[in-house]
Tab-separated table of C-alpha atoms in Angstrom:
chain	number	residue	atom	x	y	z
A	1	MET	CA	7.882	129.191	3.204
A	2	ALA	CA	5.420	127.736	5.696
A	3	LEU	CA	5.547	129.460	9.045
A	4	ALA	CA	5.311	127.580	12.310
A	5	PHE	CA	3.994	129.679	15.205
A	6	THR	CA	2.812	128.760	18.661
A	7	SER	CA	-0.881	129.086	19.273
A	8	SER	CA	-0.277	131.285	22.275
A	9	THR	CA	1.303	134.128	20.281
A	10	ALA	CA	-0.814	137.290	20.522
A	11	ILE	CA	-1.822	139.241	17.381
A	12	HIS	CA	-1.756	142.812	18.587
A	13	GLY	CA	0.019	144.794	15.909
A	14	SER	CA	3.765	145.310	15.885
A	15	LEU	CA	5.809	144.264	18.911
A	16	SER	CA	8.478	146.481	20.389
A	17	SER	CA	11.534	144.903	21.945
A	18	SER	CA	10.931	146.445	25.366
A	19	SER	CA	7.245	145.538	25.633
A	20	HIS	CA	8.040	142.010	24.524
A	21	GLN	CA	10.707	141.527	27.195
A	22	GLN	CA	8.287	142.818	29.851
A	23	SER	CA	5.756	140.225	28.675
A	24	ILE	CA	8.278	137.418	29.117
A	25	VAL	CA	9.298	138.603	32.570
A	26	SER	CA	5.682	138.762	33.703
A	27	GLN	CA	5.080	135.175	32.584
A	28	LEU	CA	8.317	133.428	33.570
A	29	GLY	CA	9.875	135.453	36.386
A	30	ASN	CA	13.112	137.377	36.397
A	31	ILE	CA	14.853	136.547	33.124
A	32	GLN	CA	17.764	138.773	32.239
A	33	LEU	CA	17.741	139.274	28.488
A	34	LEU	CA	20.897	140.566	26.912
A	35	ASP	CA	20.511	144.060	25.512
A	36	GLN	CA	22.284	143.197	22.274
A	37	PRO	CA	21.929	145.398	19.179
A	38	ASN	CA	20.068	143.821	16.293
A	39	LYS	CA	23.068	143.120	14.052
A	40	PHE	CA	23.609	140.534	11.401
A	41	LEU	CA	26.167	139.326	8.883
A	42	ASN	CA	27.105	140.991	5.581
A	43	ILE	CA	27.605	144.726	5.965
A	44	SER	CA	27.027	145.496	2.324
A	45	GLN	CA	23.512	144.107	2.150
A	46	ARG	CA	20.138	145.581	3.076
A	47	ARG	CA	16.998	143.757	4.143
A	48	CYS	CA	13.373	144.405	4.921
A	49	ALA	CA	12.117	144.411	8.483
A	50	VAL	CA	8.668	142.813	8.650
A	51	LYS	CA	6.392	144.600	11.092
A	52	PRO	CA	3.180	142.522	11.196
A	53	LEU	CA	3.428	139.233	13.123
A	54	TYR	CA	1.745	137.125	10.460
A	55	ALA	CA	3.243	138.324	7.196
A	56	GLU	CA	3.418	136.349	3.990
A	57	PRO	CA	6.958	134.983	3.589
A	58	LYS	CA	8.852	135.253	0.348
A	59	ARG	CA	8.369	132.135	-1.764
A	60	ASN	CA	11.512	130.171	-2.559
A	61	GLU	CA	12.632	126.610	-3.210
A	62	SER	CA	13.914	125.807	0.263
A	63	ILE	CA	10.626	125.083	2.038
A	64	VAL	CA	7.217	124.146	0.630
A	65	PRO	CA	4.955	127.216	1.037
A	66	SER	CA	1.926	127.121	3.289
A	67	ALA	CA	-1.558	127.041	1.816
A	68	ALA	CA	-2.712	129.653	4.323
A	69	THR	CA	-3.272	133.265	3.242
A	70	PHE	CA	-1.508	136.076	5.075
A	71	VAL	CA	-1.844	139.835	5.123
A	72	ALA	CA	0.763	141.650	3.037
A	73	PRO	CA	3.398	143.237	5.291
A	74	GLU	CA	4.348	146.829	5.750
A	75	VAL	CA	8.088	147.103	5.315
A	76	THR	CA	10.866	149.411	6.270
A	77	GLU	CA	14.519	149.064	5.314
A	78	LYS	CA	17.391	148.828	7.690
A	79	VAL	CA	21.114	148.316	7.247
A	80	ILE	CA	22.465	144.955	8.354
A	81	GLU	CA	25.755	145.281	10.188
A	82	ALA	CA	28.305	142.601	10.879
A	83	GLU	CA	28.395	140.998	14.307
A	84	ASP	CA	31.179	139.186	16.115
A	85	PHE	CA	29.469	135.864	16.879
A	86	GLU	CA	32.562	134.483	18.571
A	87	LYS	CA	32.301	137.302	21.110
A	88	LEU	CA	28.542	136.772	21.400
A	89	ALA	CA	29.154	133.081	22.140
A	90	LYS	CA	31.417	134.069	25.037
A	91	ASP	CA	28.854	136.571	26.298
A	92	LEU	CA	26.138	133.902	26.247
A	93	GLU	CA	28.293	131.035	27.533
A	94	ASN	CA	26.601	131.065	30.948
A	95	ALA	CA	23.159	132.111	29.716
A	96	SER	CA	20.140	129.839	30.068
A	97	PRO	CA	18.752	128.019	27.019
A	98	LEU	CA	15.669	130.246	27.228
A	99	GLU	CA	17.767	133.407	27.084
A	100	ILE	CA	19.833	132.070	24.179
A	101	MET	CA	16.687	131.038	22.300
A	102	ASP	CA	15.089	134.462	22.848
A	103	ASN	CA	18.253	136.161	21.621
A	104	ALA	CA	18.280	134.034	18.457
A	105	LEU	CA	14.616	134.594	17.615
A	106	GLU	CA	14.863	138.320	18.310
A	107	LYS	CA	17.860	138.760	16.011
A	108	PHE	CA	16.707	136.721	13.038
A	109	GLY	CA	12.897	136.665	13.162
A	110	ASP	CA	11.463	134.812	10.166
A	111	ASP	CA	14.952	134.054	8.774
A	112	ILE	CA	15.699	131.426	11.422
A	113	ALA	CA	14.196	127.977	12.026
A	114	ILE	CA	14.534	125.145	14.540
A	115	ALA	CA	15.859	121.818	13.202
A	116	PHE	CA	13.709	119.104	14.796
A	117	SER	CA	14.767	115.460	14.563
A	118	GLY	CA	11.890	113.902	16.461
A	119	ALA	CA	13.877	113.124	19.595
A	120	GLU	CA	14.681	115.030	22.795
A	121	ASP	CA	15.255	118.201	20.785
A	122	VAL	CA	11.547	118.843	21.311
A	123	ALA	CA	12.997	120.873	24.203
A	124	LEU	CA	14.017	123.485	21.621
A	125	ILE	CA	10.413	123.925	20.553
A	126	GLU	CA	9.323	124.286	24.159
A	127	TYR	CA	11.940	126.978	24.810
A	128	ALA	CA	10.885	128.825	21.653
A	129	HIS	CA	7.249	128.600	22.768
A	130	LEU	CA	8.147	130.044	26.178
A	131	THR	CA	9.729	133.125	24.636
A	132	GLY	CA	6.339	134.142	23.250
A	133	ARG	CA	7.942	134.994	19.906
A	134	PRO	CA	6.882	133.535	16.539
A	135	PHE	CA	9.112	130.680	15.428
A	136	ARG	CA	9.533	128.169	12.621
A	137	VAL	CA	10.345	124.462	12.766
A	138	PHE	CA	11.625	122.205	9.988
A	139	SER	CA	12.467	118.519	9.908
A	140	LEU	CA	14.188	116.116	7.524
A	141	ASP	CA	11.943	113.220	6.534
A	142	THR	CA	14.408	110.676	5.194
A	143	GLY	CA	11.702	108.160	4.348
A	144	ARG	CA	13.213	105.677	6.800
A	145	LEU	CA	12.211	107.067	10.187
A	146	ASN	CA	10.554	104.983	12.885
A	147	PRO	CA	6.731	105.054	13.065
A	148	GLU	CA	7.073	106.452	16.572
A	149	THR	CA	8.956	109.458	15.197
A	150	TYR	CA	6.176	110.272	12.727
A	151	GLN	CA	3.681	109.972	15.578
A	152	LEU	CA	5.715	112.473	17.580
A	153	PHE	CA	5.728	114.929	14.660
A	154	ASP	CA	1.930	114.857	14.651
A	155	ALA	CA	1.686	115.199	18.437
A	156	VAL	CA	4.081	118.170	18.468
A	157	GLU	CA	2.160	119.983	15.735
A	158	LYS	CA	-1.086	119.592	17.665
A	159	HIS	CA	0.440	120.428	21.056
A	160	TYR	CA	1.983	123.715	19.902
A	161	GLY	CA	-0.455	124.593	17.119
A	162	ILE	CA	2.318	124.738	14.519
A	163	HIS	CA	3.073	123.285	11.106
A	164	ILE	CA	6.452	121.585	10.771
A	165	GLU	CA	8.139	122.311	7.429
A	166	TYR	CA	9.251	118.910	6.124
A	167	MET	CA	12.172	118.471	3.764
A	168	PHE	CA	12.463	115.331	1.626
A	169	PRO	CA	15.343	113.738	-0.291
A	170	ASP	CA	15.438	113.943	-4.061
A	171	ALA	CA	13.459	110.968	-5.409
A	172	VAL	CA	15.794	110.455	-8.369
A	173	GLU	CA	18.874	110.323	-6.122
A	174	VAL	CA	17.232	107.870	-3.709
A	175	GLN	CA	16.093	105.688	-6.603
A	176	ALA	CA	19.593	105.613	-8.098
A	177	LEU	CA	21.171	104.737	-4.753
A	178	VAL	CA	18.745	101.910	-3.963
A	179	ARG	CA	18.768	100.440	-7.466
A	180	THR	CA	22.548	100.483	-7.593
A	181	LYS	CA	23.478	99.389	-4.069
A	182	GLY	CA	20.318	98.034	-2.447
A	183	LEU	CA	18.332	99.106	0.612
A	184	PHE	CA	20.991	98.403	3.232
A	185	SER	CA	24.306	99.268	1.575
A	186	PHE	CA	25.327	101.339	4.624
A	187	TYR	CA	25.944	98.155	6.614
A	188	GLU	CA	28.656	97.225	4.109
A	189	ASP	CA	30.365	100.449	3.067
A	190	GLY	CA	29.382	103.014	5.696
A	191	HIS	CA	26.454	105.339	6.291
A	192	GLN	CA	27.887	108.507	4.780
A	193	GLU	CA	26.568	107.991	1.239
A	194	CYS	CA	23.010	107.276	2.340
A	195	CYS	CA	23.038	110.172	4.829
A	196	ARG	CA	24.373	112.472	2.135
A	197	VAL	CA	21.402	111.665	-0.123
A	198	ARG	CA	18.664	111.462	2.501
A	199	LYS	CA	19.784	114.089	5.029
A	200	VAL	CA	22.663	116.359	4.078
A	201	ARG	CA	21.435	117.511	0.668
A	202	PRO	CA	17.841	118.142	1.854
A	203	LEU	CA	19.270	120.102	4.782
A	204	ARG	CA	21.418	122.128	2.415
A	205	ARG	CA	18.306	123.083	0.420
A	206	ALA	CA	16.429	124.077	3.571
A	207	LEU	CA	19.265	126.235	4.901
A	208	LYS	CA	19.609	128.107	1.609
A	209	GLY	CA	16.344	129.829	2.514
A	210	LEU	CA	17.529	130.911	5.979
A	211	ARG	CA	20.124	133.128	7.589
A	212	ALA	CA	20.317	131.104	10.806
A	213	TRP	CA	19.202	127.780	12.244
A	214	ILE	CA	18.820	126.290	15.718
A	215	THR	CA	20.057	122.804	16.653
A	216	GLY	CA	19.848	120.556	19.705
A	217	GLN	CA	23.561	119.754	19.877
A	218	ARG	CA	24.984	119.201	23.361
A	219	LYS	CA	28.603	118.889	24.417
A	220	ASP	CA	27.943	115.636	26.284
A	221	GLN	CA	26.285	113.907	23.317
A	222	SER	CA	29.506	112.903	21.596
A	223	PRO	CA	32.741	113.688	23.469
A	224	GLY	CA	34.778	112.974	20.355
A	225	THR	CA	33.021	115.473	18.067
A	226	ARG	CA	30.794	117.808	20.088
A	227	SER	CA	32.760	118.625	23.239
A	228	GLU	CA	33.586	122.147	22.022
A	229	VAL	CA	30.229	123.132	20.518
A	230	PRO	CA	29.570	126.856	21.246
A	231	VAL	CA	26.118	128.283	21.930
A	232	VAL	CA	26.305	130.305	18.709
A	233	GLN	CA	28.709	130.218	15.776
A	234	VAL	CA	29.074	131.015	12.113
A	235	ASP	CA	28.218	127.699	10.471
A	236	PRO	CA	31.458	126.149	9.167
A	237	SER	CA	29.774	123.758	6.710
A	238	PHE	CA	26.622	125.219	5.159
A	239	GLU	CA	25.550	128.396	3.394
A	240	GLY	CA	22.543	130.598	4.089
A	241	SER	CA	20.292	132.651	1.833
A	242	ASP	CA	22.964	135.274	1.132
A	243	GLY	CA	25.354	132.611	-0.165
A	244	GLY	CA	29.041	132.145	0.428
A	245	SER	CA	31.134	131.313	3.454
A	246	GLY	CA	29.913	132.928	6.653
A	247	SER	CA	26.367	133.495	5.395
A	248	LEU	CA	24.708	131.207	7.940
A	249	VAL	CA	24.632	131.387	11.746
A	250	LYS	CA	24.148	128.268	13.848
A	251	TRP	CA	22.617	128.449	17.324
A	252	ASN	CA	23.015	125.652	19.896
A	253	PRO	CA	20.971	126.809	22.924
A	254	VAL	CA	21.393	123.577	24.915
A	255	ALA	CA	25.106	123.105	24.172
A	256	ASN	CA	26.002	123.385	27.870
A	257	VAL	CA	23.052	121.392	29.203
A	258	GLU	CA	23.471	117.763	30.246
A	259	GLY	CA	21.126	115.094	28.956
A	260	LYS	CA	19.598	114.410	32.385
A	261	ASP	CA	18.725	118.087	32.772
A	262	ILE	CA	17.037	118.102	29.355
A	263	TRP	CA	14.854	115.239	30.513
A	264	ASN	CA	14.072	116.912	33.812
A	265	PHE	CA	12.894	119.928	31.799
A	266	LEU	CA	10.761	117.838	29.430
A	267	ARG	CA	9.075	116.044	32.332
A	268	ALA	CA	8.475	119.285	34.220
A	269	MET	CA	6.859	120.932	31.181
A	270	ASN	CA	4.847	117.802	30.276
A	271	VAL	CA	5.620	118.011	26.554
A	272	PRO	CA	5.221	115.205	23.975
A	273	VAL	CA	8.239	112.903	23.636
A	274	ASN	CA	9.171	110.046	21.330
A	275	SER	CA	7.860	106.776	22.767
A	276	LEU	CA	11.095	105.082	21.653
A	277	HIS	CA	12.804	106.729	24.618
A	278	LEU	CA	10.791	104.408	26.876
A	279	LYS	CA	12.295	101.435	25.040
A	280	GLY	CA	15.940	102.304	25.658
A	281	TYR	CA	16.555	104.585	22.684
A	282	VAL	CA	18.449	107.788	23.497
A	283	SER	CA	19.873	109.166	20.245
A	284	ILE	CA	17.244	108.576	17.544
A	285	GLY	CA	17.777	108.675	13.796
A	286	CYS	CA	16.611	106.464	10.919
A	287	GLU	CA	15.144	103.072	11.821
A	288	PRO	CA	17.857	100.849	10.256
A	289	CYS	CA	20.659	102.839	11.897
A	290	THR	CA	19.266	103.321	15.406
A	291	ARG	CA	18.933	100.915	18.285
A	292	PRO	CA	18.599	101.005	22.077
A	293	VAL	CA	21.634	101.352	24.316
A	294	LEU	CA	22.352	99.484	27.505
A	295	PRO	CA	23.635	100.653	30.887
A	296	GLY	CA	27.296	101.558	30.564
A	297	GLN	CA	27.011	102.454	26.886
A	298	HIS	CA	27.250	106.013	25.608
A	299	GLU	CA	24.091	107.319	23.923
A	300	ARG	CA	25.806	107.601	20.517
A	301	GLU	CA	26.570	103.855	20.566
A	302	GLY	CA	22.994	103.361	19.465
A	303	ARG	CA	23.814	104.993	16.121
A	304	TRP	CA	25.774	103.266	13.302
A	305	TRP	CA	27.107	100.746	15.824
A	306	TRP	CA	29.019	98.821	13.155
A	307	GLU	CA	31.369	101.750	12.460
A	308	ASP	CA	34.295	103.436	14.175
A	309	ALA	CA	33.800	106.206	16.695
A	310	LYS	CA	34.875	108.828	14.156
A	311	ALA	CA	31.800	108.023	12.034
A	312	LYS	CA	29.270	108.979	14.674
A	313	GLU	CA	28.235	112.108	12.773
A	314	CYS	CA	25.869	111.847	9.801
A	315	GLY	CA	27.184	114.982	8.079
A	316	LEU	CA	24.697	117.538	9.420
A	317	HIS	CA	27.291	118.695	11.958
A	318	LYS	CA	30.481	117.643	10.192
A	319	GLY	CA	32.031	121.004	11.066
A	320	ASN	CA	32.496	119.642	14.590
A	321	ILE	CA	35.172	117.236	13.364
A	322	LYS	CA	38.389	119.226	13.280
A	323	ASP	CA	40.841	116.387	12.739
A	324	GLU	CA	39.649	112.908	11.890
A	325	SER	CA	42.955	111.405	12.968
A	326	VAL	CA	42.146	112.560	16.475
A	327	ASN	CA	38.416	111.919	16.684
A	328	GLY	CA	38.527	108.722	14.709
A	329	ASN	CA	40.839	105.772	14.462
A	330	GLY	CA	43.507	107.418	12.300
A	331	ASN	CA	47.105	106.267	12.388
A	332	ASN	CA	48.172	109.557	13.990
A	333	ALA	CA	45.754	109.175	16.883
A	334	THR	CA	48.452	107.959	19.243
A	335	GLN	CA	50.650	111.027	18.815
A	336	ALA	CA	47.658	113.374	18.842
A	337	ASN	CA	46.419	111.925	22.132
A	338	ASP	CA	49.609	111.358	24.109
A	339	THR	CA	48.150	113.387	26.953
A	340	VAL	CA	45.088	111.119	27.347
A	341	ALA	CA	45.344	108.915	30.423
A	342	ASP	CA	45.379	105.180	29.920
A	343	ILE	CA	42.303	103.122	30.829
A	344	PHE	CA	41.605	99.594	32.115
A	345	ASP	CA	44.454	100.250	34.546
A	346	THR	CA	44.094	97.627	37.277
A	347	LYS	CA	46.118	94.736	38.661
A	348	ASP	CA	43.545	92.265	37.339
A	349	ILE	CA	44.123	93.261	33.699
A	350	VAL	CA	47.405	92.387	31.961
A	351	THR	CA	48.861	95.000	29.590
A	352	LEU	CA	49.968	93.182	26.442
A	353	SER	CA	52.691	94.365	24.091
A	354	ARG	CA	52.828	93.635	20.362
A	355	PRO	CA	55.157	90.604	20.904
A	356	GLY	CA	52.854	89.346	23.653
A	357	VAL	CA	49.824	89.416	21.384
A	358	GLU	CA	51.804	87.782	18.572
A	359	ASN	CA	52.750	84.939	20.938
A	360	LEU	CA	49.094	84.463	21.846
A	361	LEU	CA	48.262	84.169	18.161
A	362	LYS	CA	50.994	81.558	17.562
A	363	LEU	CA	50.078	79.265	20.455
A	364	GLU	CA	47.751	76.394	19.576
A	365	ASP	CA	47.732	74.911	23.074
A	366	ARG	CA	47.614	77.710	25.635
A	367	ARG	CA	47.999	77.120	29.373
A	368	GLU	CA	44.861	79.162	30.025
A	369	PRO	CA	42.282	81.030	27.920
A	370	TRP	CA	42.564	84.797	27.464
A	371	LEU	CA	40.052	87.604	27.093
A	372	VAL	CA	41.634	90.662	25.438
A	373	VAL	CA	40.181	94.056	24.605
A	374	LEU	CA	41.628	96.002	21.667
A	375	TYR	CA	41.223	99.645	22.632
A	376	ALA	CA	42.251	103.277	22.273
A	377	PRO	CA	42.240	105.317	25.502
A	378	TRP	CA	40.820	108.400	23.734
A	379	CYS	CA	37.821	106.473	22.350
A	380	GLN	CA	34.666	107.437	24.250
A	381	PHE	CA	33.155	103.988	23.701
A	382	CYS	CA	36.192	102.323	25.273
A	383	GLN	CA	35.933	104.770	28.147
A	384	ALA	CA	32.248	103.959	28.559
A	385	MET	CA	32.914	100.231	29.048
A	386	GLU	CA	35.912	100.632	31.372
A	387	GLY	CA	33.882	100.041	34.520
A	388	SER	CA	32.275	96.879	33.134
A	389	TYR	CA	35.570	95.426	31.916
A	390	VAL	CA	37.367	96.141	35.181
A	391	GLU	CA	34.540	94.512	37.160
A	392	LEU	CA	34.614	91.514	34.818
A	393	ALA	CA	38.353	91.111	35.392
A	394	GLU	CA	37.757	91.098	39.141
A	395	LYS	CA	35.072	88.406	38.818
A	396	LEU	CA	37.306	86.242	36.613
A	397	GLY	CA	40.203	86.478	39.049
A	398	GLY	CA	41.198	82.942	40.102
A	399	SER	CA	38.902	81.360	37.501
A	400	GLY	CA	41.714	80.350	35.179
A	401	VAL	CA	40.842	82.972	32.552
A	402	LYS	CA	43.413	85.689	31.959
A	403	VAL	CA	42.098	89.178	31.157
A	404	GLY	CA	44.251	91.515	29.087
A	405	LYS	CA	44.272	94.703	27.051
A	406	PHE	CA	46.129	95.732	23.906
A	407	ARG	CA	46.295	99.311	22.716
A	408	ALA	CA	45.548	98.963	19.019
A	409	ASP	CA	45.550	102.519	17.688
A	410	GLY	CA	48.378	104.445	16.056
A	411	GLU	CA	51.163	102.258	14.684
A	412	GLN	CA	49.439	99.084	15.892
A	413	LYS	CA	46.187	99.686	14.055
A	414	THR	CA	47.159	98.050	10.739
A	415	PHE	CA	48.455	94.978	12.565
A	416	ALA	CA	45.277	94.776	14.640
A	417	GLN	CA	43.093	95.068	11.555
A	418	GLN	CA	44.981	92.393	9.635
A	419	GLU	CA	45.647	89.912	12.432
A	420	LEU	CA	43.138	90.634	15.213
A	421	GLN	CA	39.871	91.338	13.373
A	422	LEU	CA	39.813	94.962	14.517
A	423	GLY	CA	36.858	96.767	12.977
A	424	SER	CA	36.164	99.485	15.513
A	425	PHE	CA	37.050	100.316	19.081
A	426	PRO	CA	36.567	98.516	21.353
A	427	THR	CA	36.980	94.997	19.909
A	428	ILE	CA	36.929	92.099	22.384
A	429	LEU	CA	38.623	88.766	21.604
A	430	PHE	CA	38.553	85.420	23.398
A	431	PHE	CA	41.593	83.173	22.913
A	432	PRO	CA	40.459	79.601	23.738
A	433	LYS	CA	42.754	77.208	25.543
A	434	HIS	CA	42.901	74.628	22.754
A	435	ALA	CA	42.350	76.642	19.563
A	436	SER	CA	44.672	78.873	17.590
A	437	GLN	CA	42.190	81.436	16.269
A	438	PRO	CA	40.682	84.020	18.618
A	439	ILE	CA	36.900	84.407	18.720
A	440	LYS	CA	35.522	87.918	18.326
A	441	TYR	CA	32.786	89.065	20.704
A	442	PRO	CA	29.912	89.827	18.293
A	443	SER	CA	27.664	92.014	20.427
A	444	GLU	CA	27.583	95.701	21.395
A	445	LYS	CA	26.262	94.711	24.842
A	446	ARG	CA	29.276	95.392	27.005
A	447	ASP	CA	27.756	95.048	30.460
A	448	VAL	CA	29.347	92.597	32.900
A	449	ASP	CA	26.669	89.909	32.608
A	450	SER	CA	26.782	89.818	28.798
A	451	LEU	CA	30.572	89.624	28.704
A	452	LEU	CA	30.619	86.949	31.405
A	453	ALA	CA	28.083	84.863	29.501
A	454	PHE	CA	30.320	85.077	26.422
A	455	VAL	CA	33.342	83.855	28.375
A	456	ASN	CA	31.461	81.051	30.157
A	457	ALA	CA	30.070	79.785	26.871
A	458	LEU	CA	33.573	79.362	25.412
A	459	ARG	CA	35.926	78.366	28.223
């Protein structure tokens, strides 16, 4: 495997835990590091502890080996004991990202690597650099990333003096997919198949050479799928080098950090960032499946915008999705989310029942035009546009345009799909005064001005 180390790491023989912690404190101030025993998974197995800092890693198929030559390590054996990572997650719940990162690198050494996507998760590399410990970084090159992302990869390697370990999709699988279904099949039948070939399977190969990995997941990134992400967990979806369920540990050092605080940190540390962020991109993936978001939109709305909310994971973190009927648009979503408060609740917005919507559909000569949002109160994208829609209703008050809402999840979903053009939540329809068929709002721009322009163009 190729190793990725910061250029600032000293080469002074073996490092003891105590001397290393003193070094961190002297550089960064009073940081309280947890005095956790060095325990791992799988009681029955034994491993080698590598003493020298730059030791030649064992060659395997997960990561392309570096061309550099290293000194052969001196090794000693130690017994690997099981650790309760659920308890460790609770212990570290209020710890800083730096403390969590240091804990992860100390425990797993060369058997852990940072997953870098080329977006704001560059913060992970900065935290790893600040610990003063050696660290590794890998990234998935899908072959369809933005040029700006490749430029960031190069800038990060030069800034930190590291070599990112790139993983690529299988050429035969990509060729079969493209020849069979074309270059943009994901727009027609969903992104999961393409992501499985270009991202999930390469990730699986990379993780088979590790015992732990570090991700940039945050709870506020996707309320529907990531709101309960712990700072450390046994990976529920992938296997590590030992094989079998429970053989891989997943660290999420910034799980409890909000996006604005990540950016404050990046600006303060003056680290390289993806130039796409300056163009309105927040969550960045492959070029065909990523676009900027507008004020009032959640950051994940810039990913796979043509799909339902439940599809806002590419498969790398599918273990976050506990019940697709809750996080997606399943027919049981209504019962599963009875406790969720209703939205768009204002005197300017009319709540429509199923018979009311059916009457609107039947009328060919309405007394006034209607604007209706098909929504689910648990959908984070509906929640994100609530303010804009409420303000729009206030502006349209007295204009002759009625503004309504229809809850289209649960038992009403099939009807909404068949009769109301529901594809994903939210769907916005305009019912003209002298036409029977409603007109679907085609854009993801749900700010007040864009919605008002749509209405004014049709009424």
